């Protein structure tokens, strides 16, 4: 895989812990371990008694059962627990792609969605997102060997409209090719608390997912792959040569968080979409910003810069002058944009937006 000049994670590692307001993060602000144990319903006594053995390679049956509930028509046998969504994507792509295969996906995109296929010798078919959003007809004339649907979309925050989702599914079925739905932000659909999944195992519509960014526990490193039983067995065997298993501690916390999410997720949603509302009221006051993509789901959105403004120069100057961190579109190989995250604490988010507005003397 050819190295890029500056990966997204490089910039995040450089700036995120040194900012006064982190508006470049793609996840909800992190909870402490004590808070997480309370959210997961794990007592101090139980915590001290978790056995430190190797978890089952496929993941504990209890956790896989809980994950399967998120996908109609699936069972624990259809789930492989992985070390984050990144491992799930790595496994899926290695099993789905042959050298020379055409892989279609929305661009801009999370780098793993196209860098791994590129490394495997795939031909990339990027579909540019429109300022109006994403829709089923984007795929109407696209012919590929694998279709990758990131939904809710990172970095734009776009979703398929509810009425358009059945059309998308039907259109993809006519392709008679595998589809990989990457649904990391499913738990933060703005208008549907249950989220939407396009996964349909019988149609070879497979899925990768996680809750770590939505629940404020990115350090837990839990993700999953959902597919037919044969595919999962092959992926599980491949996983033996990667992480092999996840920690039993991480699995127990993950199980508790999934089972009890209705107790804490509404508060997270309230804070995230409160931040969205604040930005919607004030984005026109932000210096150098030309337009805002209405967030429909997830934790990130796309801001278009005024013509002639370079995203890295803009982001670096904003951080140096105000301590506010945003992510340049250049890190997504799309110049002229800024990715903004809504996962910061509400007080810090609002303070960051206010400081950004007041920085016009530096950014105009």
PDB file of N, CA and C in Angstrom, residues 173-262:
ATOM      1  N   UNK A 173     -30.006  -5.559  -5.642  1.00  0.00           N
ATOM      2  CA  UNK A 173     -30.328  -6.965  -5.878  1.00  0.00           C
ATOM      3  C   UNK A 173     -30.212  -7.312  -7.357  1.00  0.00           C
ATOM      4  N   UNK A 174     -30.588  -6.384  -8.210  1.00  0.00           N
ATOM      5  CA  UNK A 174     -30.526  -6.661  -9.650  1.00  0.00           C
ATOM      6  C   UNK A 174     -29.087  -6.793 -10.143  1.00  0.00           C
ATOM      7  N   UNK A 175     -28.131  -6.275  -9.385  1.00  0.00           N
ATOM      8  CA  UNK A 175     -26.723  -6.379  -9.783  1.00  0.00           C
ATOM      9  C   UNK A 175     -26.212  -7.815  -9.639  1.00  0.00           C
ATOM     10  N   UNK A 176     -26.806  -8.550  -8.706  1.00  0.00           N
ATOM     11  CA  UNK A 176     -26.404  -9.940  -8.440  1.00  0.00           C
ATOM     12  C   UNK A 176     -24.917 -10.031  -8.085  1.00  0.00           C
ATOM     13  N   UNK A 177     -24.466  -9.104  -7.272  1.00  0.00           N
ATOM     14  CA  UNK A 177     -23.096  -9.057  -6.788  1.00  0.00           C
ATOM     15  C   UNK A 177     -23.109  -8.804  -5.283  1.00  0.00           C
ATOM     16  N   UNK A 178     -22.033  -9.155  -4.592  1.00  0.00           N
ATOM     17  CA  UNK A 178     -22.007  -8.898  -3.143  1.00  0.00           C
ATOM     18  C   UNK A 178     -21.979  -7.408  -2.835  1.00  0.00           C
ATOM     19  N   UNK A 179     -22.586  -7.080  -1.710  1.00  0.00           N
ATOM     20  CA  UNK A 179     -22.621  -5.702  -1.214  1.00  0.00           C
ATOM     21  C   UNK A 179     -22.123  -5.709   0.227  1.00  0.00           C
ATOM     22  N   UNK A 180     -21.292  -4.736   0.570  1.00  0.00           N
ATOM     23  CA  UNK A 180     -20.814  -4.608   1.939  1.00  0.00           C
ATOM     24  C   UNK A 180     -21.340  -3.303   2.515  1.00  0.00           C
ATOM     25  N   UNK A 181     -22.219  -3.410   3.510  1.00  0.00           N
ATOM     26  CA  UNK A 181     -22.748  -2.242   4.201  1.00  0.00           C
ATOM     27  C   UNK A 181     -21.882  -1.961   5.429  1.00  0.00           C
ATOM     28  N   UNK A 182     -21.203  -0.826   5.429  1.00  0.00           N
ATOM     29  CA  UNK A 182     -20.418  -0.390   6.584  1.00  0.00           C
ATOM     30  C   UNK A 182     -21.271   0.604   7.368  1.00  0.00           C
ATOM     31  N   UNK A 183     -21.753   0.174   8.539  1.00  0.00           N
ATOM     32  CA  UNK A 183     -22.789   0.931   9.255  1.00  0.00           C
ATOM     33  C   UNK A 183     -22.339   1.345  10.653  1.00  0.00           C
ATOM     34  N   UNK A 184     -21.146   1.898  10.726  1.00  0.00           N
ATOM     35  CA  UNK A 184     -20.550   2.234  12.021  1.00  0.00           C
ATOM     36  C   UNK A 184     -21.389   3.240  12.801  1.00  0.00           C
ATOM     37  N   UNK A 185     -22.072   4.147  12.105  1.00  0.00           N
ATOM     38  CA  UNK A 185     -22.834   5.212  12.779  1.00  0.00           C
ATOM     39  C   UNK A 185     -24.328   4.904  12.886  1.00  0.00           C
ATOM     40  N   UNK A 186     -24.684   3.671  12.728  1.00  0.00           N
ATOM     41  CA  UNK A 186     -26.096   3.308  12.702  1.00  0.00           C
ATOM     42  C   UNK A 186     -26.857   3.786  13.943  1.00  0.00           C
ATOM     43  N   UNK A 187     -26.211   3.803  15.096  1.00  0.00           N
ATOM     44  CA  UNK A 187     -26.897   4.137  16.346  1.00  0.00           C
ATOM     45  C   UNK A 187     -27.193   5.627  16.482  1.00  0.00           C
ATOM     46  N   UNK A 188     -26.719   6.431  15.535  1.00  0.00           N
ATOM     47  CA  UNK A 188     -26.968   7.871  15.603  1.00  0.00           C
ATOM     48  C   UNK A 188     -27.620   8.389  14.321  1.00  0.00           C
ATOM     49  N   UNK A 189     -28.601   7.650  13.830  1.00  0.00           N
ATOM     50  CA  UNK A 189     -29.472   8.156  12.776  1.00  0.00           C
ATOM     51  C   UNK A 189     -30.267   9.309  13.395  1.00  0.00           C
ATOM     52  N   UNK A 190     -30.266  10.450  12.734  1.00  0.00           N
ATOM     53  CA  UNK A 190     -30.892  11.638  13.325  1.00  0.00           C
ATOM     54  C   UNK A 190     -32.398  11.502  13.495  1.00  0.00           C
ATOM     55  N   UNK A 191     -33.042  10.786  12.581  1.00  0.00           N
ATOM     56  CA  UNK A 191     -34.498  10.746  12.583  1.00  0.00           C
ATOM     57  C   UNK A 191     -35.074   9.386  12.965  1.00  0.00           C
ATOM     58  N   UNK A 192     -34.226   8.399  13.129  1.00  0.00           N
ATOM     59  CA  UNK A 192     -34.694   7.050  13.436  1.00  0.00           C
ATOM     60  C   UNK A 192     -33.813   6.459  14.536  1.00  0.00           C
ATOM     61  N   UNK A 193     -34.276   6.457  15.791  1.00  0.00           N
ATOM     62  CA  UNK A 193     -33.451   5.969  16.906  1.00  0.00           C
ATOM     63  C   UNK A 193     -32.978   4.530  16.738  1.00  0.00           C
ATOM     64  N   UNK A 194     -33.700   3.724  15.962  1.00  0.00           N
ATOM     65  CA  UNK A 194     -33.313   2.327  15.765  1.00  0.00           C
ATOM     66  C   UNK A 194     -32.285   2.176  14.642  1.00  0.00           C
ATOM     67  N   UNK A 195     -32.102   3.220  13.849  1.00  0.00           N
ATOM     68  CA  UNK A 195     -31.177   3.134  12.731  1.00  0.00           C
ATOM     69  C   UNK A 195     -31.713   2.215  11.636  1.00  0.00           C
ATOM     70  N   UNK A 196     -30.995   2.158  10.542  1.00  0.00           N
ATOM     71  CA  UNK A 196     -31.379   1.310   9.409  1.00  0.00           C
ATOM     72  C   UNK A 196     -30.213   0.444   9.000  1.00  0.00           C
ATOM     73  N   UNK A 197     -30.495  -0.780   8.595  1.00  0.00           N
ATOM     74  CA  UNK A 197     -29.460  -1.655   8.061  1.00  0.00           C
ATOM     75  C   UNK A 197     -29.875  -2.174   6.695  1.00  0.00           C
ATOM     76  N   UNK A 198     -28.907  -2.248   5.804  1.00  0.00           N
ATOM     77  CA  UNK A 198     -29.156  -2.829   4.497  1.00  0.00           C
ATOM     78  C   UNK A 198     -28.732  -4.287   4.427  1.00  0.00           C
ATOM     79  N   UNK A 199     -28.248  -4.835   5.537  1.00  0.00           N
ATOM     80  CA  UNK A 199     -27.734  -6.203   5.551  1.00  0.00           C
ATOM     81  C   UNK A 199     -28.852  -7.199   5.270  1.00  0.00           C
ATOM     82  N   UNK A 200     -28.597  -8.103   4.344  1.00  0.00           N
ATOM     83  CA  UNK A 200     -29.520  -9.183   4.007  1.00  0.00           C
ATOM     84  C   UNK A 200     -28.672 -10.371   3.563  1.00  0.00           C
ATOM     85  N   UNK A 201     -28.447 -11.287   4.468  1.00  0.00           N
ATOM     86  CA  UNK A 201     -27.471 -12.355   4.241  1.00  0.00           C
ATOM     87  C   UNK A 201     -27.810 -13.202   3.014  1.00  0.00           C
ATOM     88  N   UNK A 202     -29.090 -13.504   2.824  1.00  0.00           N
ATOM     89  CA  UNK A 202     -29.479 -14.347   1.693  1.00  0.00           C
ATOM     90  C   UNK A 202     -29.204 -13.689   0.350  1.00  0.00           C
ATOM     91  N   UNK A 203     -29.103 -12.358   0.346  1.00  0.00           N
ATOM     92  CA  UNK A 203     -28.804 -11.626  -0.884  1.00  0.00           C
ATOM     93  C   UNK A 203     -27.320 -11.321  -1.036  1.00  0.00           C
ATOM     94  N   UNK A 204     -26.495 -11.833  -0.140  1.00  0.00           N
ATOM     95  CA  UNK A 204     -25.070 -11.528  -0.071  1.00  0.00           C
ATOM     96  C   UNK A 204     -24.835 -10.045   0.201  1.00  0.00           C
ATOM     97  N   UNK A 205     -25.711  -9.454   0.997  1.00  0.00           N
ATOM     98  CA  UNK A 205     -25.546  -8.091   1.489  1.00  0.00           C
ATOM     99  C   UNK A 205     -24.972  -8.215   2.902  1.00  0.00           C
ATOM    100  N   UNK A 206     -23.662  -8.171   3.011  1.00  0.00           N
ATOM    101  CA  UNK A 206     -22.974  -8.370   4.287  1.00  0.00           C
ATOM    102  C   UNK A 206     -22.784  -7.041   5.008  1.00  0.00           C
ATOM    103  N   UNK A 207     -22.382  -7.108   6.275  1.00  0.00           N
ATOM    104  CA  UNK A 207     -22.273  -5.878   7.046  1.00  0.00           C
ATOM    105  C   UNK A 207     -21.092  -5.850   7.993  1.00  0.00           C
ATOM    106  N   UNK A 208     -20.563  -4.660   8.205  1.00  0.00           N
ATOM    107  CA  UNK A 208     -19.597  -4.412   9.276  1.00  0.00           C
ATOM    108  C   UNK A 208     -20.170  -3.319  10.164  1.00  0.00           C
ATOM    109  N   UNK A 209     -19.838  -3.395  11.446  1.00  0.00           N
ATOM    110  CA  UNK A 209     -20.399  -2.400  12.354  1.00  0.00           C
ATOM    111  C   UNK A 209     -19.684  -2.345  13.681  1.00  0.00           C
ATOM    112  N   UNK A 210     -20.121  -1.419  14.487  1.00  0.00           N
ATOM    113  CA  UNK A 210     -19.594  -1.215  15.828  1.00  0.00           C
ATOM    114  C   UNK A 210     -20.490  -0.197  16.516  1.00  0.00           C
ATOM    115  N   UNK A 211     -20.251   0.038  17.783  1.00  0.00           N
ATOM    116  CA  UNK A 211     -20.943   1.099  18.497  1.00  0.00           C
ATOM    117  C   UNK A 211     -19.946   2.029  19.189  1.00  0.00           C
ATOM    118  N   UNK A 212     -18.646   1.765  19.047  1.00  0.00           N
ATOM    119  CA  UNK A 212     -17.666   2.430  19.901  1.00  0.00           C
ATOM    120  C   UNK A 212     -17.643   3.947  19.713  1.00  0.00           C
ATOM    121  N   UNK A 213     -17.759   4.429  18.475  1.00  0.00           N
ATOM    122  CA  UNK A 213     -17.773   5.876  18.267  1.00  0.00           C
ATOM    123  C   UNK A 213     -19.070   6.497  18.765  1.00  0.00           C
ATOM    124  N   UNK A 214     -20.175   5.808  18.572  1.00  0.00           N
ATOM    125  CA  UNK A 214     -21.478   6.340  18.992  1.00  0.00           C
ATOM    126  C   UNK A 214     -21.653   6.337  20.511  1.00  0.00           C
ATOM    127  N   UNK A 215     -21.001   5.396  21.198  1.00  0.00           N
ATOM    128  CA  UNK A 215     -21.188   5.250  22.645  1.00  0.00           C
ATOM    129  C   UNK A 215     -20.064   5.884  23.461  1.00  0.00           C
ATOM    130  N   UNK A 216     -19.083   6.512  22.817  1.00  0.00           N
ATOM    131  CA  UNK A 216     -18.001   7.150  23.555  1.00  0.00           C
ATOM    132  C   UNK A 216     -17.013   6.184  24.165  1.00  0.00           C
ATOM    133  N   UNK A 217     -16.761   5.047  23.460  1.00  0.00           N
ATOM    134  CA  UNK A 217     -15.833   4.037  23.988  1.00  0.00           C
ATOM    135  C   UNK A 217     -14.917   3.533  22.874  1.00  0.00           C
ATOM    136  N   UNK A 218     -14.316   4.443  22.116  1.00  0.00           N
ATOM    137  CA  UNK A 218     -13.487   4.017  20.991  1.00  0.00           C
ATOM    138  C   UNK A 218     -12.322   3.142  21.447  1.00  0.00           C
ATOM    139  N   UNK A 219     -11.852   3.343  22.670  1.00  0.00           N
ATOM    140  CA  UNK A 219     -10.752   2.531  23.175  1.00  0.00           C
ATOM    141  C   UNK A 219     -11.124   1.089  23.451  1.00  0.00           C
ATOM    142  N   UNK A 220     -12.404   0.752  23.377  1.00  0.00           N
ATOM    143  CA  UNK A 220     -12.835  -0.626  23.611  1.00  0.00           C
ATOM    144  C   UNK A 220     -12.440  -1.539  22.452  1.00  0.00           C
ATOM    145  N   UNK A 221     -12.337  -0.979  21.241  1.00  0.00           N
ATOM    146  CA  UNK A 221     -11.893  -1.718  20.059  1.00  0.00           C
ATOM    147  C   UNK A 221     -12.729  -2.989  19.810  1.00  0.00           C
ATOM    148  N   UNK A 222     -14.026  -2.797  19.712  1.00  0.00           N
ATOM    149  CA  UNK A 222     -14.947  -3.891  19.410  1.00  0.00           C
ATOM    150  C   UNK A 222     -15.695  -3.568  18.116  1.00  0.00           C
ATOM    151  N   UNK A 223     -15.702  -4.524  17.205  1.00  0.00           N
ATOM    152  CA  UNK A 223     -16.487  -4.396  15.985  1.00  0.00           C
ATOM    153  C   UNK A 223     -17.014  -5.759  15.595  1.00  0.00           C
ATOM    154  N   UNK A 224     -17.644  -5.850  14.420  1.00  0.00           N
ATOM    155  CA  UNK A 224     -18.171  -7.145  13.991  1.00  0.00           C
ATOM    156  C   UNK A 224     -18.385  -7.195  12.484  1.00  0.00           C
ATOM    157  N   UNK A 225     -18.430  -8.416  12.016  1.00  0.00           N
ATOM    158  CA  UNK A 225     -18.754  -8.743  10.632  1.00  0.00           C
ATOM    159  C   UNK A 225     -19.984  -9.624  10.651  1.00  0.00           C
ATOM    160  N   UNK A 226     -20.948  -9.329   9.785  1.00  0.00           N
ATOM    161  CA  UNK A 226     -22.179 -10.119   9.679  1.00  0.00           C
ATOM    162  C   UNK A 226     -22.285 -10.663   8.254  1.00  0.00           C
ATOM    163  N   UNK A 227     -22.401 -11.980   8.140  1.00  0.00           N
ATOM    164  CA  UNK A 227     -22.440 -12.618   6.817  1.00  0.00           C
ATOM    165  C   UNK A 227     -23.036 -14.015   6.970  1.00  0.00           C
ATOM    166  N   UNK A 228     -23.116 -14.761   5.854  1.00  0.00           N
ATOM    167  CA  UNK A 228     -23.605 -16.129   5.958  1.00  0.00           C
ATOM    168  C   UNK A 228     -22.591 -16.973   6.745  1.00  0.00           C
ATOM    169  N   UNK A 229     -23.049 -18.106   7.234  1.00  0.00           N
ATOM    170  CA  UNK A 229     -22.234 -18.906   8.153  1.00  0.00           C
ATOM    171  C   UNK A 229     -20.924 -19.371   7.516  1.00  0.00           C
ATOM    172  N   UNK A 230     -20.968 -19.754   6.252  1.00  0.00           N
ATOM    173  CA  UNK A 230     -19.761 -20.212   5.571  1.00  0.00           C
ATOM    174  C   UNK A 230     -18.731 -19.097   5.468  1.00  0.00           C
ATOM    175  N   UNK A 231     -19.200 -17.893   5.124  1.00  0.00           N
ATOM    176  CA  UNK A 231     -18.302 -16.743   4.995  1.00  0.00           C
ATOM    177  C   UNK A 231     -17.682 -16.400   6.352  1.00  0.00           C
ATOM    178  N   UNK A 232     -18.502 -16.445   7.391  1.00  0.00           N
ATOM    179  CA  UNK A 232     -18.005 -16.146   8.740  1.00  0.00           C
ATOM    180  C   UNK A 232     -16.934 -17.146   9.159  1.00  0.00           C
ATOM    181  N   UNK A 233     -17.125 -18.419   8.817  1.00  0.00           N
ATOM    182  CA  UNK A 233     -16.128 -19.433   9.170  1.00  0.00           C
ATOM    183  C   UNK A 233     -14.799 -19.160   8.476  1.00  0.00           C
ATOM    184  N   UNK A 234     -14.857 -18.761   7.217  1.00  0.00           N
ATOM    185  CA  UNK A 234     -13.633 -18.426   6.496  1.00  0.00           C
ATOM    186  C   UNK A 234     -12.959 -17.201   7.106  1.00  0.00           C
ATOM    187  N   UNK A 235     -13.761 -16.198   7.443  1.00  0.00           N
ATOM    188  CA  UNK A 235     -13.204 -14.988   8.062  1.00  0.00           C
ATOM    189  C   UNK A 235     -12.614 -15.300   9.431  1.00  0.00           C
ATOM    190  N   UNK A 236     -13.275 -16.182  10.159  1.00  0.00           N
ATOM    191  CA  UNK A 236     -12.766 -16.565  11.479  1.00  0.00           C
ATOM    192  C   UNK A 236     -11.405 -17.245  11.354  1.00  0.00           C
ATOM    193  N   UNK A 237     -11.245 -18.103  10.365  1.00  0.00           N
ATOM    194  CA  UNK A 237      -9.955 -18.765  10.162  1.00  0.00           C
ATOM    195  C   UNK A 237      -8.866 -17.755   9.809  1.00  0.00           C
ATOM    196  N   UNK A 238      -9.212 -16.777   8.981  1.00  0.00           N
ATOM    197  CA  UNK A 238      -8.269 -15.727   8.615  1.00  0.00           C
ATOM    198  C   UNK A 238      -7.886 -14.912   9.850  1.00  0.00           C
ATOM    199  N   UNK A 239      -8.859 -14.670  10.713  1.00  0.00           N
ATOM    200  CA  UNK A 239      -8.638 -13.875  11.923  1.00  0.00           C
ATOM    201  C   UNK A 239      -7.604 -14.530  12.850  1.00  0.00           C
ATOM    202  N   UNK A 240      -7.437 -15.842  12.747  1.00  0.00           N
ATOM    203  CA  UNK A 240      -6.421 -16.544  13.545  1.00  0.00           C
ATOM    204  C   UNK A 240      -5.032 -15.965  13.317  1.00  0.00           C
ATOM    205  N   UNK A 241      -4.815 -15.391  12.129  1.00  0.00           N
ATOM    206  CA  UNK A 241      -3.493 -14.864  11.782  1.00  0.00           C
ATOM    207  C   UNK A 241      -3.400 -13.357  11.999  1.00  0.00           C
ATOM    208  N   UNK A 242      -4.453 -12.772  12.558  1.00  0.00           N
ATOM    209  CA  UNK A 242      -4.450 -11.348  12.876  1.00  0.00           C
ATOM    210  C   UNK A 242      -4.504 -11.200  14.398  1.00  0.00           C
ATOM    211  N   UNK A 243      -5.646 -10.804  14.935  1.00  0.00           N
ATOM    212  CA  UNK A 243      -5.736 -10.619  16.391  1.00  0.00           C
ATOM    213  C   UNK A 243      -6.128 -11.897  17.121  1.00  0.00           C
ATOM    214  N   UNK A 244      -6.617 -12.893  16.405  1.00  0.00           N
ATOM    215  CA  UNK A 244      -7.049 -14.176  16.957  1.00  0.00           C
ATOM    216  C   UNK A 244      -8.305 -14.027  17.818  1.00  0.00           C
ATOM    217  N   UNK A 245      -8.227 -13.282  18.927  1.00  0.00           N
ATOM    218  CA  UNK A 245      -9.403 -13.072  19.777  1.00  0.00           C
ATOM    219  C   UNK A 245      -9.420 -11.633  20.273  1.00  0.00           C
ATOM    220  N   UNK A 246     -10.557 -11.226  20.814  1.00  0.00           N
ATOM    221  CA  UNK A 246     -10.621  -9.955  21.525  1.00  0.00           C
ATOM    222  C   UNK A 246     -10.590 -10.243  23.023  1.00  0.00           C
ATOM    223  N   UNK A 247     -10.356  -9.216  23.803  1.00  0.00           N
ATOM    224  CA  UNK A 247     -10.237  -9.385  25.252  1.00  0.00           C
ATOM    225  C   UNK A 247     -11.577  -9.766  25.877  1.00  0.00           C
ATOM    226  N   UNK A 248     -11.578 -10.696  26.858  1.00  0.00           N
ATOM    227  CA  UNK A 248     -12.829 -11.014  27.550  1.00  0.00           C
ATOM    228  C   UNK A 248     -13.371  -9.805  28.316  1.00  0.00           C
ATOM    229  N   UNK A 249     -12.487  -8.910  28.724  1.00  0.00           N
ATOM    230  CA  UNK A 249     -12.929  -7.680  29.386  1.00  0.00           C
ATOM    231  C   UNK A 249     -13.724  -6.825  28.406  1.00  0.00           C
ATOM    232  N   UNK A 250     -13.176  -6.629  27.197  1.00  0.00           N
ATOM    233  CA  UNK A 250     -13.866  -5.833  26.183  1.00  0.00           C
ATOM    234  C   UNK A 250     -15.204  -6.470  25.801  1.00  0.00           C
ATOM    235  N   UNK A 251     -15.222  -7.792  25.697  1.00  0.00           N
ATOM    236  CA  UNK A 251     -16.468  -8.470  25.330  1.00  0.00           C
ATOM    237  C   UNK A 251     -17.553  -8.277  26.388  1.00  0.00           C
ATOM    238  N   UNK A 252     -17.158  -8.370  27.660  1.00  0.00           N
ATOM    239  CA  UNK A 252     -18.170  -8.218  28.724  1.00  0.00           C
ATOM    240  C   UNK A 252     -18.728  -6.800  28.751  1.00  0.00           C
ATOM    241  N   UNK A 253     -17.860  -5.820  28.578  1.00  0.00           N
ATOM    242  CA  UNK A 253     -18.334  -4.438  28.541  1.00  0.00           C
ATOM    243  C   UNK A 253     -19.234  -4.227  27.328  1.00  0.00           C
ATOM    244  N   UNK A 254     -18.809  -4.757  26.183  1.00  0.00           N
ATOM    245  CA  UNK A 254     -19.593  -4.604  24.962  1.00  0.00           C
ATOM    246  C   UNK A 254     -20.988  -5.196  25.119  1.00  0.00           C
ATOM    247  N   UNK A 255     -21.062  -6.369  25.720  1.00  0.00           N
ATOM    248  CA  UNK A 255     -22.359  -7.011  25.933  1.00  0.00           C
ATOM    249  C   UNK A 255     -23.255  -6.141  26.792  1.00  0.00           C
ATOM    250  N   UNK A 256     -22.708  -5.634  27.890  1.00  0.00           N
ATOM    251  CA  UNK A 256     -23.502  -4.798  28.791  1.00  0.00           C
ATOM    252  C   UNK A 256     -23.978  -3.522  28.124  1.00  0.00           C
ATOM    253  N   UNK A 257     -23.116  -2.893  27.328  1.00  0.00           N
ATOM    254  CA  UNK A 257     -23.492  -1.645  26.665  1.00  0.00           C
ATOM    255  C   UNK A 257     -24.596  -1.873  25.635  1.00  0.00           C
ATOM    256  N   UNK A 258     -24.496  -2.951  24.880  1.00  0.00           N
ATOM    257  CA  UNK A 258     -25.543  -3.238  23.902  1.00  0.00           C
ATOM    258  C   UNK A 258     -26.873  -3.548  24.586  1.00  0.00           C
ATOM    259  N   UNK A 259     -26.824  -4.344  25.627  1.00  0.00           N
ATOM    260  CA  UNK A 259     -28.051  -4.725  26.325  1.00  0.00           C
ATOM    261  C   UNK A 259     -28.727  -3.532  26.991  1.00  0.00           C
ATOM    262  N   UNK A 260     -27.950  -2.574  27.463  1.00  0.00           N
ATOM    263  CA  UNK A 260     -28.494  -1.470  28.253  1.00  0.00           C
ATOM    264  C   UNK A 260     -28.468  -0.128  27.523  1.00  0.00           C
ATOM    265  N   UNK A 261     -28.291  -0.141  26.206  1.00  0.00           N
ATOM    266  CA  UNK A 261     -28.108   1.110  25.475  1.00  0.00           C
ATOM    267  C   UNK A 261     -29.302   2.054  25.571  1.00  0.00           C
ATOM    268  N   UNK A 262     -30.503   1.514  25.753  1.00  0.00           N
ATOM    269  CA  UNK A 262     -31.677   2.381  25.833  1.00  0.00           C
ATOM    270  C   UNK A 262     -31.640   3.285  27.057  1.00  0.00           C
TER     271      UNK A 262
END
